Amino acid sequence: MRIRWSIVIAVFVTNFVFGYSVDAEEAEKSALAAVEEKVKETVPAVLDILRKEEMASEEKGDKILDILSPVFRFELMAKLTLGRQYWGQLTEEQQEEFVDLFVKHLQMSYIGKAEHFADKEIHYGDAEWLGSGRRKILMNTYVFINDSKNVIKYKFYKQRDGWKVYDIEIEGVSIIRSYKSQYVDVLEEEDVETLFEKIRSKVDKKKCQLEEDVDAGEVEEEEEEEEDEDEDEDEDDKNE
Amino acid sequence: MVQGLTNKLIRGSVVPLGLLMCCVFWPFGSAFAQMENGADSSESAGGDFDAFSEEFGEQTTESEKRDPLEPYNRVMYNVNDTLYVWVLKPAARVYSIIPENVREGVDHAFKNVKYPIYVTNNMLQGDFEDAGINTIRFCMNTTMGLGGMFDAAARCFDLRSEREDFGQTMGRWGLRPGIPLVLPAVGMSTVVDALGRIPDDYLNPVSYVDGRVFTMTRAVEKLNLLSLNWKVYDRLKEEALDEYTYLRDLYLQNREEKIQE
């Protein structure tokens, strides 16, 4: 009698586990495929807009934001940038205002960087799982600038309404990490209003500069990896 | 007698019951799987932060803040920046009269000459495949690429490899970039990377040419590089709330990535 019951339970358990794993595997595969698809659709769409010479910078920014909003989860990015401690200290209105400012700050700098890639060749890697728990996916893209390969990684996080970007890494530099240390530095010394004021002034100033840049015309390239070396030449100029 | 009957009853019904249960629960298996996946995406504040504590947690910021030389670094950063704004950038803008593709070619040629640095560091890191690729690249680009002006190896044969330096070699062997250090007139670096420049300089053929020519060559090399990059550099400065910490963090993150590659 006991044997019979254990067989039934065994069958039931195997059945359950098997059914689960097959389904989970398929779900995982389709998640990776969906993320790849999303990146391959979004990146060219953004570059198309950047390439439009007749369009004003401001308009480009808004158009790009329209494309990115369904793919990026800006609220999450903003939250992660402040971190648990500081996000919790904000009132609800402040949180809303912060998300808004953060998006503007991000928009300016992302577009600034993306412009350098606008006319470059882009290759897509495969999407892969990031970390444990199958909740994050990493998608590698490669941009060839002056024959050197630059890696841009898009990181997705599982949300109720699908996979959303929560961070971008350009040549190892994470947007969230670098913004986080900027913001937290201000918050440690001063208060939230000061931080908001600082971001606001950056965003406004940049708007003007972007417009100037458009007038100036041509855009030049290369990656930040090299900007460190840029200063190398100080040495030589001094020597002369 | 009663027991026997119960036994029979159970025996008779258990197997079909088992099958029935299996059928009923089969779809539940997937439903549970989906439920669990769905639960993962809980958007509660705590859940979000927990999932990212490793990635962006306080430890990262803590380690990034290990900057005991900060007061000195800030002063030196400002000195360098003044030099950049008043001397180097104007010089680079004037130099930019030369067409961009020519400047890119010059940049390639300078990088090509540094082949001994790359190949030595490839080997010190035990990466003999890249050492081989770099050797082939050097041979091809020096000949077909007209002294390295054109990256023929990358264009025609898709042969690419990382340009490794001694700082990365030390990183690979466990000596991490560590303490940030702004070098006078050179820019953002770390104590380890600054030391790494010394063996790299010995491996750079350019350093074996006669003194004055050497200075000139280095000046042209750097001016050329800057002329290709100053706009990116300016943009990064623009978006920074604090230029020094921003550029420092970018440098450190980028170095860390290069070591792990």
Short mmCIF file of C-alpha atoms in Angstrom, two decimals:
data_model
loop_
_atom_site.label_atom_id
_atom_site.label_comp_id
_atom_site.label_asym_id
_atom_site.label_seq_id
_atom_site.Cartn_x
_atom_site.Cartn_y
_atom_site.Cartn_z
CA MET A 1 0.00 0.00 0.00
CA ARG A 2 2.73 2.38 1.05
CA ILE A 3 4.65 1.57 -2.10
CA ARG A 4 1.70 2.48 -4.24
CA TRP A 5 1.34 5.86 -2.60
CA SER A 6 4.99 6.64 -2.98
CA ILE A 7 4.81 5.80 -6.69
CA VAL A 8 1.93 8.17 -7.10
CA ILE A 9 3.74 10.89 -5.26
CA ALA A 10 6.88 10.25 -7.24
CA VAL A 11 4.99 10.44 -10.52
CA PHE A 12 3.28 13.57 -9.40
CA VAL A 13 6.51 15.23 -8.29
CA THR A 14 8.40 14.31 -11.46
CA ASN A 15 5.52 15.50 -13.49
CA PHE A 16 5.43 18.78 -11.68
CA VAL A 17 9.16 19.37 -11.82
CA PHE A 18 9.40 18.31 -15.44
CA GLY A 19 6.50 20.46 -16.49
CA TYR A 20 8.06 23.33 -14.63
CA SER A 21 11.53 23.02 -16.08
CA VAL A 22 10.44 22.65 -19.67
CA ASP A 23 8.27 25.69 -19.36
CA ALA A 24 10.86 27.69 -17.51
CA GLU A 25 13.50 26.87 -20.10
CA GLU A 26 11.28 28.01 -22.90
CA ALA A 27 10.36 31.15 -21.04
CA GLU A 28 14.05 31.85 -20.49
CA LYS A 29 14.91 31.41 -24.14
CA SER A 30 12.13 33.65 -25.27
CA ALA A 31 13.15 36.28 -22.70
CA LEU A 32 16.66 36.40 -24.14
CA ALA A 33 15.29 36.56 -27.65
CA ALA A 34 12.91 39.34 -26.70
CA VAL A 35 15.70 41.42 -25.21
CA GLU A 36 17.91 40.95 -28.26
CA GLU A 37 15.03 41.94 -30.47
CA LYS A 38 14.36 45.05 -28.39
CA VAL A 39 17.95 46.26 -28.57
CA LYS A 40 18.18 45.59 -32.28
CA GLU A 41 15.05 47.65 -32.85
CA THR A 42 15.78 50.49 -30.47
CA VAL A 43 19.42 51.26 -31.21
CA PRO A 44 18.99 51.79 -34.98
CA ALA A 45 15.86 53.86 -34.35
CA VAL A 46 17.83 56.17 -32.05
CA LEU A 47 20.73 56.40 -34.48
CA ASP A 48 18.36 57.25 -37.31
CA ILE A 49 17.20 60.29 -35.40
CA LEU A 50 20.73 61.31 -34.46
CA ARG A 51 21.73 61.20 -38.10
CA LYS A 52 19.03 63.66 -39.12
CA GLU A 53 21.05 66.76 -39.68
CA GLU A 54 18.17 69.10 -40.23
CA MET A 55 16.62 68.33 -36.85
CA ALA A 56 17.35 70.61 -33.90
CA SER A 57 19.08 69.09 -30.90
CA GLU A 58 16.14 69.75 -28.64
CA GLU A 59 13.74 67.97 -30.98
CA LYS A 60 16.14 65.07 -31.33
CA GLY A 61 16.27 64.76 -27.56
CA ASP A 62 12.49 64.57 -27.29
CA LYS A 63 12.13 62.10 -30.14
CA ILE A 64 14.79 59.85 -28.67
CA LEU A 65 13.13 60.01 -25.29
CA ASP A 66 9.90 58.85 -26.92
CA ILE A 67 11.69 55.84 -28.36
CA LEU A 68 13.50 55.02 -25.16
CA SER A 69 10.68 55.44 -22.63
CA PRO A 70 8.98 52.12 -23.38
CA VAL A 71 12.32 50.29 -23.21
CA PHE A 72 13.95 52.03 -20.26
CA ARG A 73 12.59 52.05 -16.72
CA PHE A 74 13.62 55.55 -15.72
CA GLU A 75 11.99 55.44 -12.27
CA LEU A 76 14.02 52.39 -11.39
CA MET A 77 17.19 53.95 -12.74
CA ALA A 78 16.60 57.08 -10.69
CA LYS A 79 15.97 55.01 -7.58
CA LEU A 80 19.09 52.93 -8.04
CA THR A 81 21.13 56.03 -8.66
CA LEU A 82 20.22 57.53 -5.30
CA GLY A 83 20.40 54.19 -3.52
CA ARG A 84 18.17 52.83 -0.79
CA GLN A 85 19.30 55.24 1.88
CA TYR A 86 18.81 58.53 0.06
CA TRP A 87 15.78 57.54 -1.99
CA GLY A 88 13.95 56.72 1.24
CA GLN A 89 14.70 60.16 2.62
CA LEU A 90 12.92 61.98 -0.19
CA THR A 91 9.27 62.95 0.06
CA GLU A 92 7.00 61.71 -2.68
CA GLU A 93 7.06 65.04 -4.51
CA GLN A 94 10.82 65.14 -4.27
CA GLN A 95 11.03 61.63 -5.68
CA GLU A 96 8.95 62.67 -8.65
CA GLU A 97 11.01 65.77 -9.21
CA PHE A 98 14.20 63.77 -8.93
CA VAL A 99 13.09 61.25 -11.56
CA ASP A 100 12.31 64.15 -13.86
CA LEU A 101 15.69 65.83 -13.32
CA PHE A 102 17.54 62.56 -13.60
CA VAL A 103 15.92 61.79 -16.94
CA LYS A 104 16.92 65.20 -18.26
CA HIS A 105 20.48 64.79 -17.04
CA LEU A 106 20.63 61.35 -18.59
CA GLN A 107 19.04 62.47 -21.82
CA MET A 108 21.68 65.13 -22.33
CA SER A 109 24.63 62.93 -21.62
CA TYR A 110 23.32 59.86 -23.42
CA ILE A 111 22.59 61.86 -26.54
CA GLY A 112 25.95 63.55 -26.27
CA LYS A 113 27.64 60.17 -26.26
CA ALA A 114 25.35 58.53 -28.78
CA GLU A 115 26.11 61.28 -31.30
CA HIS A 116 29.64 59.97 -31.49
CA PHE A 117 28.32 56.60 -32.54
CA ALA A 118 25.71 57.87 -34.96
CA ASP A 119 27.58 57.09 -38.16
CA LYS A 120 29.53 54.12 -36.86
CA GLU A 121 29.22 50.46 -37.55
CA ILE A 122 27.39 48.59 -34.79
CA HIS A 123 27.56 44.87 -34.14
CA TYR A 124 25.22 43.00 -31.85
CA GLY A 125 26.32 40.28 -29.46
CA ASP A 126 24.10 37.70 -27.79
CA ALA A 127 21.92 38.41 -24.80
CA GLU A 128 23.02 36.55 -21.68
CA TRP A 129 21.89 36.14 -18.09
CA LEU A 130 23.46 38.43 -15.56
CA GLY A 131 23.94 37.43 -11.94
CA SER A 132 21.87 34.81 -10.20
CA GLY A 133 18.11 34.38 -10.15
CA ARG A 134 17.49 34.95 -13.87
CA ARG A 135 16.12 38.42 -13.27
CA LYS A 136 18.69 40.38 -15.21
CA ILE A 137 19.80 40.13 -18.82
CA LEU A 138 22.87 41.67 -20.38
CA MET A 139 23.02 42.58 -24.06
CA ASN A 140 26.40 43.39 -25.60
CA THR A 141 26.76 45.74 -28.55
CA TYR A 142 30.01 46.76 -30.20
CA VAL A 143 30.79 50.03 -31.88
CA PHE A 144 33.79 50.32 -34.14
CA ILE A 145 35.40 53.72 -33.92
CA ASN A 146 38.59 54.40 -35.83
CA ASP A 147 38.97 50.61 -36.16
CA SER A 148 38.94 50.01 -32.43
CA LYS A 149 36.19 48.05 -30.78
CA ASN A 150 34.12 49.69 -28.05
CA VAL A 151 31.71 47.73 -25.93
CA ILE A 152 28.33 49.09 -24.93
CA LYS A 153 26.28 46.91 -22.62
CA TYR A 154 22.57 47.26 -22.07
CA LYS A 155 21.33 45.75 -18.82
CA PHE A 156 17.70 44.66 -18.48
CA TYR A 157 15.70 43.87 -15.38
CA LYS A 158 12.50 41.88 -15.22
CA GLN A 159 9.44 43.98 -14.51
CA ARG A 160 5.71 43.21 -14.50
CA ASP A 161 5.35 44.60 -17.99
CA GLY A 162 8.41 42.99 -19.51
CA TRP A 163 12.15 43.50 -19.58
CA LYS A 164 13.35 47.05 -19.06
CA VAL A 165 16.76 48.69 -19.24
CA TYR A 166 18.08 49.76 -15.84
CA ASP A 167 21.68 50.59 -16.75
CA ILE A 168 24.05 51.10 -19.65
CA GLU A 169 27.75 50.39 -19.50
CA ILE A 170 30.06 52.11 -22.00
CA GLU A 171 33.56 50.64 -21.99
CA GLY A 172 33.05 49.43 -18.44
CA VAL A 173 31.65 52.72 -17.19
CA SER A 174 28.19 52.22 -15.73
CA ILE A 175 25.82 55.17 -15.92
CA ILE A 176 24.20 54.31 -12.62
CA ARG A 177 27.47 53.85 -10.78
CA SER A 178 29.04 57.04 -12.03
CA TYR A 179 25.92 59.13 -11.48
CA LYS A 180 25.42 57.56 -8.10
CA SER A 181 28.78 58.60 -6.76
CA GLN A 182 28.21 62.11 -8.14
CA TYR A 183 24.83 62.54 -6.49
CA VAL A 184 25.76 60.85 -3.24
CA ASP A 185 28.82 63.10 -2.90
CA VAL A 186 26.56 66.14 -2.96
CA LEU A 187 24.01 64.59 -0.61
CA GLU A 188 26.67 63.67 1.91
CA GLU A 189 27.88 67.24 2.16
CA GLU A 190 24.71 69.17 1.45
CA ASP A 191 20.95 68.66 1.11
CA VAL A 192 18.49 67.48 -1.51
CA GLU A 193 17.58 70.96 -2.71
CA THR A 194 21.22 71.75 -3.42
CA LEU A 195 21.53 68.57 -5.46
CA PHE A 196 18.42 69.42 -7.46
CA GLU A 197 19.73 72.91 -8.06
CA LYS A 198 23.04 71.56 -9.30
CA ILE A 199 21.45 69.11 -11.72
CA ARG A 200 19.06 71.79 -12.94
CA SER A 201 21.86 74.19 -13.73
CA LYS A 202 23.76 71.43 -15.57
CA VAL A 203 20.76 70.52 -17.67
CA ASP A 204 19.96 74.12 -18.57
CA LYS A 205 23.54 74.95 -19.40
CA LYS A 206 23.87 71.90 -21.56
CA LYS A 207 20.79 72.77 -23.53
CA CYS A 208 22.43 75.99 -24.65
CA GLN A 209 25.70 74.26 -25.42
CA LEU A 210 24.03 71.58 -27.48
CA GLU A 211 22.46 74.24 -29.62
CA GLU A 212 25.83 75.90 -30.11
CA ASP A 213 27.29 72.56 -31.09
CA VAL A 214 24.71 72.14 -33.80
CA ASP A 215 25.73 75.47 -35.25
CA ALA A 216 29.36 74.51 -35.03
CA GLY A 217 28.58 71.48 -37.16
CA GLU A 218 30.72 68.39 -37.25
CA VAL A 219 30.94 65.96 -34.41
CA GLU A 220 34.03 64.10 -33.50
CA GLU A 221 34.49 60.69 -32.01
CA GLU A 222 36.46 58.30 -29.85
CA GLU A 223 35.81 56.86 -26.45
CA GLU A 224 36.33 58.04 -22.94
CA GLU A 225 39.07 55.48 -22.49
CA GLU A 226 41.21 57.87 -24.39
CA GLU A 227 40.26 61.03 -22.65
CA ASP A 228 42.56 60.06 -19.84
CA GLU A 229 45.38 59.92 -22.25
CA ASP A 230 44.37 63.24 -23.71
CA GLU A 231 45.99 65.01 -20.92
CA ASP A 232 49.19 63.13 -21.47
CA GLU A 233 50.12 65.67 -23.97
CA ASP A 234 50.22 68.42 -21.41
CA GLU A 235 53.59 67.07 -20.56
CA ASP A 236 54.94 67.47 -24.01
CA ASP A 237 53.59 70.88 -24.63
CA LYS A 238 55.23 72.03 -21.47
CA ASN A 239 58.49 70.59 -22.61
CA GLU A 240 58.42 72.56 -25.76
CA MET B 1 -12.76 -8.28 6.24
CA VAL B 2 -13.40 -4.58 6.50
CA GLN B 3 -9.74 -3.92 6.13
CA GLY B 4 -9.54 -6.00 2.98
CA LEU B 5 -12.37 -4.07 1.45
CA THR B 6 -10.80 -0.72 2.20
CA ASN B 7 -7.57 -2.00 0.73
CA LYS B 8 -9.29 -3.03 -2.47
CA LEU B 9 -11.16 0.20 -2.68
CA ILE B 10 -8.04 2.24 -2.28
CA ARG B 11 -6.01 -0.01 -4.54
CA GLY B 12 -8.64 0.32 -7.20
CA SER B 13 -8.92 4.03 -7.02
CA VAL B 14 -5.40 5.08 -6.18
CA VAL B 15 -3.89 4.54 -9.59
CA PRO B 16 -6.58 6.33 -11.57
CA LEU B 17 -6.63 8.96 -8.88
CA GLY B 18 -2.89 9.39 -9.30
CA LEU B 19 -3.24 9.76 -13.03
CA LEU B 20 -6.05 12.18 -12.59
CA MET B 21 -4.00 14.25 -10.22
CA CYS B 22 -1.13 14.26 -12.65
CA CYS B 23 -3.35 15.53 -15.39
CA VAL B 24 -4.87 18.13 -13.17
CA PHE B 25 -1.56 19.32 -11.83
CA TRP B 26 0.42 19.29 -15.07
CA PRO B 27 -0.77 22.67 -16.17
CA PHE B 28 -0.39 23.86 -12.59
CA GLY B 29 3.32 23.16 -12.84
CA SER B 30 3.69 25.76 -15.51
CA ALA B 31 1.28 28.07 -13.81
CA PHE B 32 3.40 27.96 -10.67
CA ALA B 33 6.49 28.53 -12.73
CA GLN B 34 4.92 31.60 -14.22
CA MET B 35 3.69 32.77 -10.87
CA GLU B 36 7.16 32.56 -9.50
CA ASN B 37 8.62 34.42 -12.43
CA GLY B 38 5.95 37.03 -12.04
CA ALA B 39 6.64 37.38 -8.35
CA ASP B 40 10.26 38.13 -9.19
CA SER B 41 9.28 41.33 -10.76
CA SER B 42 7.70 42.72 -7.63
CA GLU B 43 8.23 46.42 -7.85
CA SER B 44 8.27 47.06 -4.14
CA ALA B 45 11.03 49.42 -3.11
CA GLY B 46 12.87 46.92 -0.94
CA GLY B 47 12.80 44.22 -3.62
CA ASP B 48 14.34 46.52 -6.19
CA PHE B 49 17.20 47.58 -4.01
CA ASP B 50 17.87 44.04 -2.81
CA ALA B 51 18.27 42.77 -6.35
CA PHE B 52 20.89 45.42 -7.06
CA SER B 53 22.74 45.64 -3.77
CA GLU B 54 25.65 43.67 -5.19
CA GLU B 55 25.83 45.70 -8.36
CA PHE B 56 25.48 49.22 -7.05
CA GLY B 57 25.66 48.54 -3.33
CA GLU B 58 27.33 50.70 -0.75
CA GLN B 59 30.53 48.66 -0.98
CA THR B 60 31.15 49.91 -4.50
CA THR B 61 30.84 53.54 -3.58
CA GLU B 62 32.93 52.91 -0.51
CA SER B 63 35.80 51.43 -2.47
CA GLU B 64 35.52 54.14 -5.11
CA LYS B 65 35.94 56.68 -2.38
CA ARG B 66 39.31 55.34 -1.29
CA ASP B 67 41.15 58.43 -2.38
CA PRO B 68 43.62 59.41 0.33
CA LEU B 69 45.45 61.75 -2.02
CA GLU B 70 42.30 63.68 -2.91
CA PRO B 71 43.46 67.13 -1.70
CA TYR B 72 46.62 66.90 -3.80
CA ASN B 73 44.76 65.32 -6.71
CA ARG B 74 42.24 68.14 -6.84
CA VAL B 75 44.93 70.78 -6.96
CA MET B 76 46.77 68.90 -9.70
CA TYR B 77 43.55 68.33 -11.61
CA ASN B 78 42.92 72.07 -11.64
CA VAL B 79 46.46 72.80 -12.82
CA ASN B 80 46.08 70.28 -15.65
CA ASP B 81 42.65 71.58 -16.54
CA THR B 82 43.87 75.17 -16.77
CA LEU B 83 46.64 74.00 -19.06
CA TYR B 84 44.09 72.07 -21.11
CA VAL B 85 41.69 74.96 -21.48
CA TRP B 86 44.27 77.66 -22.27
CA VAL B 87 46.99 75.82 -24.16
CA LEU B 88 46.15 72.31 -25.27
CA LYS B 89 42.61 72.71 -26.51
CA PRO B 90 43.40 75.80 -28.61
CA ALA B 91 46.43 73.97 -29.99
CA ALA B 92 44.32 70.93 -30.82
CA ARG B 93 41.74 73.09 -32.56
CA VAL B 94 44.36 74.68 -34.74
CA TYR B 95 45.90 71.29 -35.46
CA SER B 96 42.45 70.06 -36.55
CA ILE B 97 42.91 71.94 -39.83
CA ILE B 98 44.46 68.65 -40.94
CA PRO B 99 41.66 66.41 -42.27
CA GLU B 100 40.26 63.95 -39.78
CA ASN B 101 41.15 60.80 -41.69
CA VAL B 102 44.78 61.89 -41.90
CA ARG B 103 44.82 62.46 -38.14
CA GLU B 104 43.29 59.04 -37.64
CA GLY B 105 46.02 57.56 -39.79
CA VAL B 106 48.69 59.28 -37.72
CA ASP B 107 47.04 57.91 -34.58
CA HIS B 108 47.13 54.39 -36.07
CA ALA B 109 50.79 54.73 -36.94
CA PHE B 110 51.72 55.77 -33.40
CA LYS B 111 49.76 52.87 -31.97
CA ASN B 112 51.38 50.50 -34.42
CA VAL B 113 54.87 51.51 -33.32
CA LYS B 114 53.99 50.62 -29.74
CA TYR B 115 53.65 46.97 -30.70
CA PRO B 116 56.43 45.83 -28.31
CA ILE B 117 54.38 47.14 -25.38
CA TYR B 118 51.30 45.18 -26.38
CA VAL B 119 53.01 41.93 -27.16
CA THR B 120 55.14 41.94 -24.01
CA ASN B 121 52.14 42.59 -21.82
CA ASN B 122 50.07 39.96 -23.67
CA MET B 123 52.75 37.42 -22.86
CA LEU B 124 53.18 38.55 -19.27
CA GLN B 125 49.44 37.97 -18.87
CA GLY B 126 49.79 34.51 -20.38
CA ASP B 127 47.65 35.52 -23.34
CA PHE B 128 49.64 34.00 -26.19
CA GLU B 129 46.75 34.11 -28.61
CA ASP B 130 46.57 37.89 -28.42
CA ALA B 131 50.35 38.09 -28.57
CA GLY B 132 50.16 36.18 -31.86
CA ILE B 133 47.36 38.36 -33.21
CA ASN B 134 49.26 41.50 -32.29
CA THR B 135 52.34 40.21 -34.06
CA ILE B 136 50.41 39.46 -37.24
CA ARG B 137 48.70 42.82 -36.98
CA PHE B 138 52.03 44.58 -36.63
CA CYS B 139 53.52 42.83 -39.65
CA MET B 140 50.47 43.44 -41.82
CA ASN B 141 49.88 47.03 -40.82
CA THR B 142 53.52 48.00 -41.13
CA THR B 143 53.68 46.67 -44.68
CA MET B 144 50.22 46.67 -46.22
CA GLY B 145 49.03 49.43 -43.93
CA LEU B 146 51.87 51.73 -44.99
CA GLY B 147 53.75 52.00 -41.73
CA GLY B 148 50.62 51.52 -39.70
CA MET B 149 48.66 54.43 -41.17
CA PHE B 150 45.88 52.02 -42.10
CA ASP B 151 44.60 49.25 -39.92
CA ALA B 152 44.67 46.74 -42.77
CA ALA B 153 44.53 43.76 -40.42
CA ALA B 154 41.27 44.91 -38.88
CA ARG B 155 39.70 46.02 -42.15
CA CYS B 156 40.60 43.12 -44.39
CA PHE B 157 40.90 40.22 -41.99
CA ASP B 158 38.93 41.40 -38.97
CA LEU B 159 42.00 40.82 -36.84
CA ARG B 160 41.64 42.85 -33.68
CA SER B 161 43.12 42.62 -30.26
CA GLU B 162 43.36 44.51 -27.03
CA ARG B 163 46.18 46.95 -26.48
CA GLU B 164 47.44 45.88 -23.09
CA ASP B 165 49.68 47.96 -20.86
CA PHE B 166 51.74 47.13 -17.80
CA GLY B 167 49.11 48.57 -15.45
CA GLN B 168 46.70 45.94 -16.79
CA THR B 169 49.34 43.24 -16.41
CA MET B 170 49.77 44.13 -12.77
CA GLY B 171 46.00 44.14 -12.38
CA ARG B 172 45.83 40.66 -13.87
CA TRP B 173 48.39 39.50 -11.33
CA GLY B 174 46.35 40.86 -8.46
CA LEU B 175 47.70 44.38 -8.06
CA ARG B 176 44.51 46.41 -8.56
CA PRO B 177 44.55 50.04 -9.74
CA GLY B 178 43.81 51.14 -6.17
CA ILE B 179 44.66 54.67 -5.09
CA PRO B 180 43.87 57.40 -7.63
CA LEU B 181 46.70 59.75 -8.51
CA VAL B 182 46.60 62.72 -10.84
CA LEU B 183 49.95 63.03 -12.58
CA PRO B 184 51.23 66.50 -13.33
CA ALA B 185 50.53 67.31 -16.96
CA VAL B 186 49.65 63.68 -17.70
CA GLY B 187 46.23 63.42 -16.14
CA MET B 188 44.12 60.87 -14.29
CA SER B 189 45.93 57.74 -13.20
CA THR B 190 46.49 55.59 -10.14
CA VAL B 191 49.64 54.85 -8.16
CA VAL B 192 49.88 51.40 -9.77
CA ASP B 193 49.20 52.66 -13.31
CA ALA B 194 51.72 55.45 -12.87
CA LEU B 195 54.39 52.89 -11.98
CA GLY B 196 53.27 50.79 -14.94
CA ARG B 197 54.16 53.61 -17.28
CA ILE B 198 57.84 53.13 -16.55
CA PRO B 199 58.31 49.63 -18.07
CA ASP B 200 55.95 50.58 -20.90
CA ASP B 201 58.14 53.56 -21.71
CA TYR B 202 61.16 51.29 -21.92
CA LEU B 203 59.26 49.14 -24.41
CA ASN B 204 58.25 52.09 -26.55
CA PRO B 205 60.62 52.35 -29.52
CA VAL B 206 59.99 56.07 -29.68
CA SER B 207 61.82 56.54 -26.38
CA TYR B 208 65.05 55.30 -27.96
CA VAL B 209 65.29 58.12 -30.46
CA ASP B 210 67.46 61.12 -29.75
CA GLY B 211 66.23 63.55 -27.05
CA ARG B 212 64.87 66.45 -29.04
CA VAL B 213 63.25 64.31 -31.72
CA PHE B 214 61.72 62.25 -28.94
CA THR B 215 60.07 65.28 -27.36
CA MET B 216 58.77 66.43 -30.71
CA THR B 217 57.42 63.02 -31.59
CA ARG B 218 55.65 62.66 -28.28
CA ALA B 219 54.18 66.14 -28.62
CA VAL B 220 52.81 65.38 -32.09
CA GLU B 221 51.45 62.04 -30.92
CA LYS B 222 49.55 63.54 -28.02
CA LEU B 223 48.37 66.59 -29.88
CA ASN B 224 47.08 64.34 -32.62
CA LEU B 225 45.26 62.16 -30.10
CA LEU B 226 43.75 65.16 -28.38
CA SER B 227 42.57 66.64 -31.66
CA LEU B 228 40.48 63.49 -32.16
CA ASN B 229 39.09 63.46 -28.63
CA TRP B 230 38.72 66.90 -27.13
CA LYS B 231 35.02 67.10 -27.88
CA VAL B 232 34.29 63.92 -25.98
CA TYR B 233 36.42 65.15 -23.13
CA ASP B 234 34.55 68.45 -23.03
CA ARG B 235 31.21 66.67 -23.00
CA LEU B 236 32.21 64.56 -20.05
CA LYS B 237 33.26 67.66 -18.18
CA GLU B 238 29.94 69.32 -19.03
CA GLU B 239 27.76 66.61 -17.58
CA ALA B 240 29.77 66.31 -14.37
CA LEU B 241 28.50 67.79 -11.14
CA ASP B 242 32.07 67.60 -9.90
CA GLU B 243 34.61 67.20 -12.68
CA TYR B 244 37.36 65.70 -10.60
CA THR B 245 35.33 62.92 -8.98
CA TYR B 246 33.43 62.19 -12.18
CA LEU B 247 36.51 61.76 -14.33
CA ARG B 248 38.22 59.82 -11.56
CA ASP B 249 35.32 57.38 -11.31
CA LEU B 250 35.12 56.97 -15.07
CA TYR B 251 38.83 56.25 -15.19
CA LEU B 252 38.68 53.70 -12.39
CA GLN B 253 35.65 51.88 -13.80
CA ASN B 254 37.19 51.78 -17.24
CA ARG B 255 40.51 50.43 -15.91
CA GLU B 256 38.73 47.80 -13.86
CA GLU B 257 36.88 46.62 -16.96
CA LYS B 258 40.06 46.51 -19.02
CA ILE B 259 41.77 44.35 -16.43
CA GLN B 260 38.87 41.92 -16.37
CA GLU B 261 38.68 41.62 -20.14
#
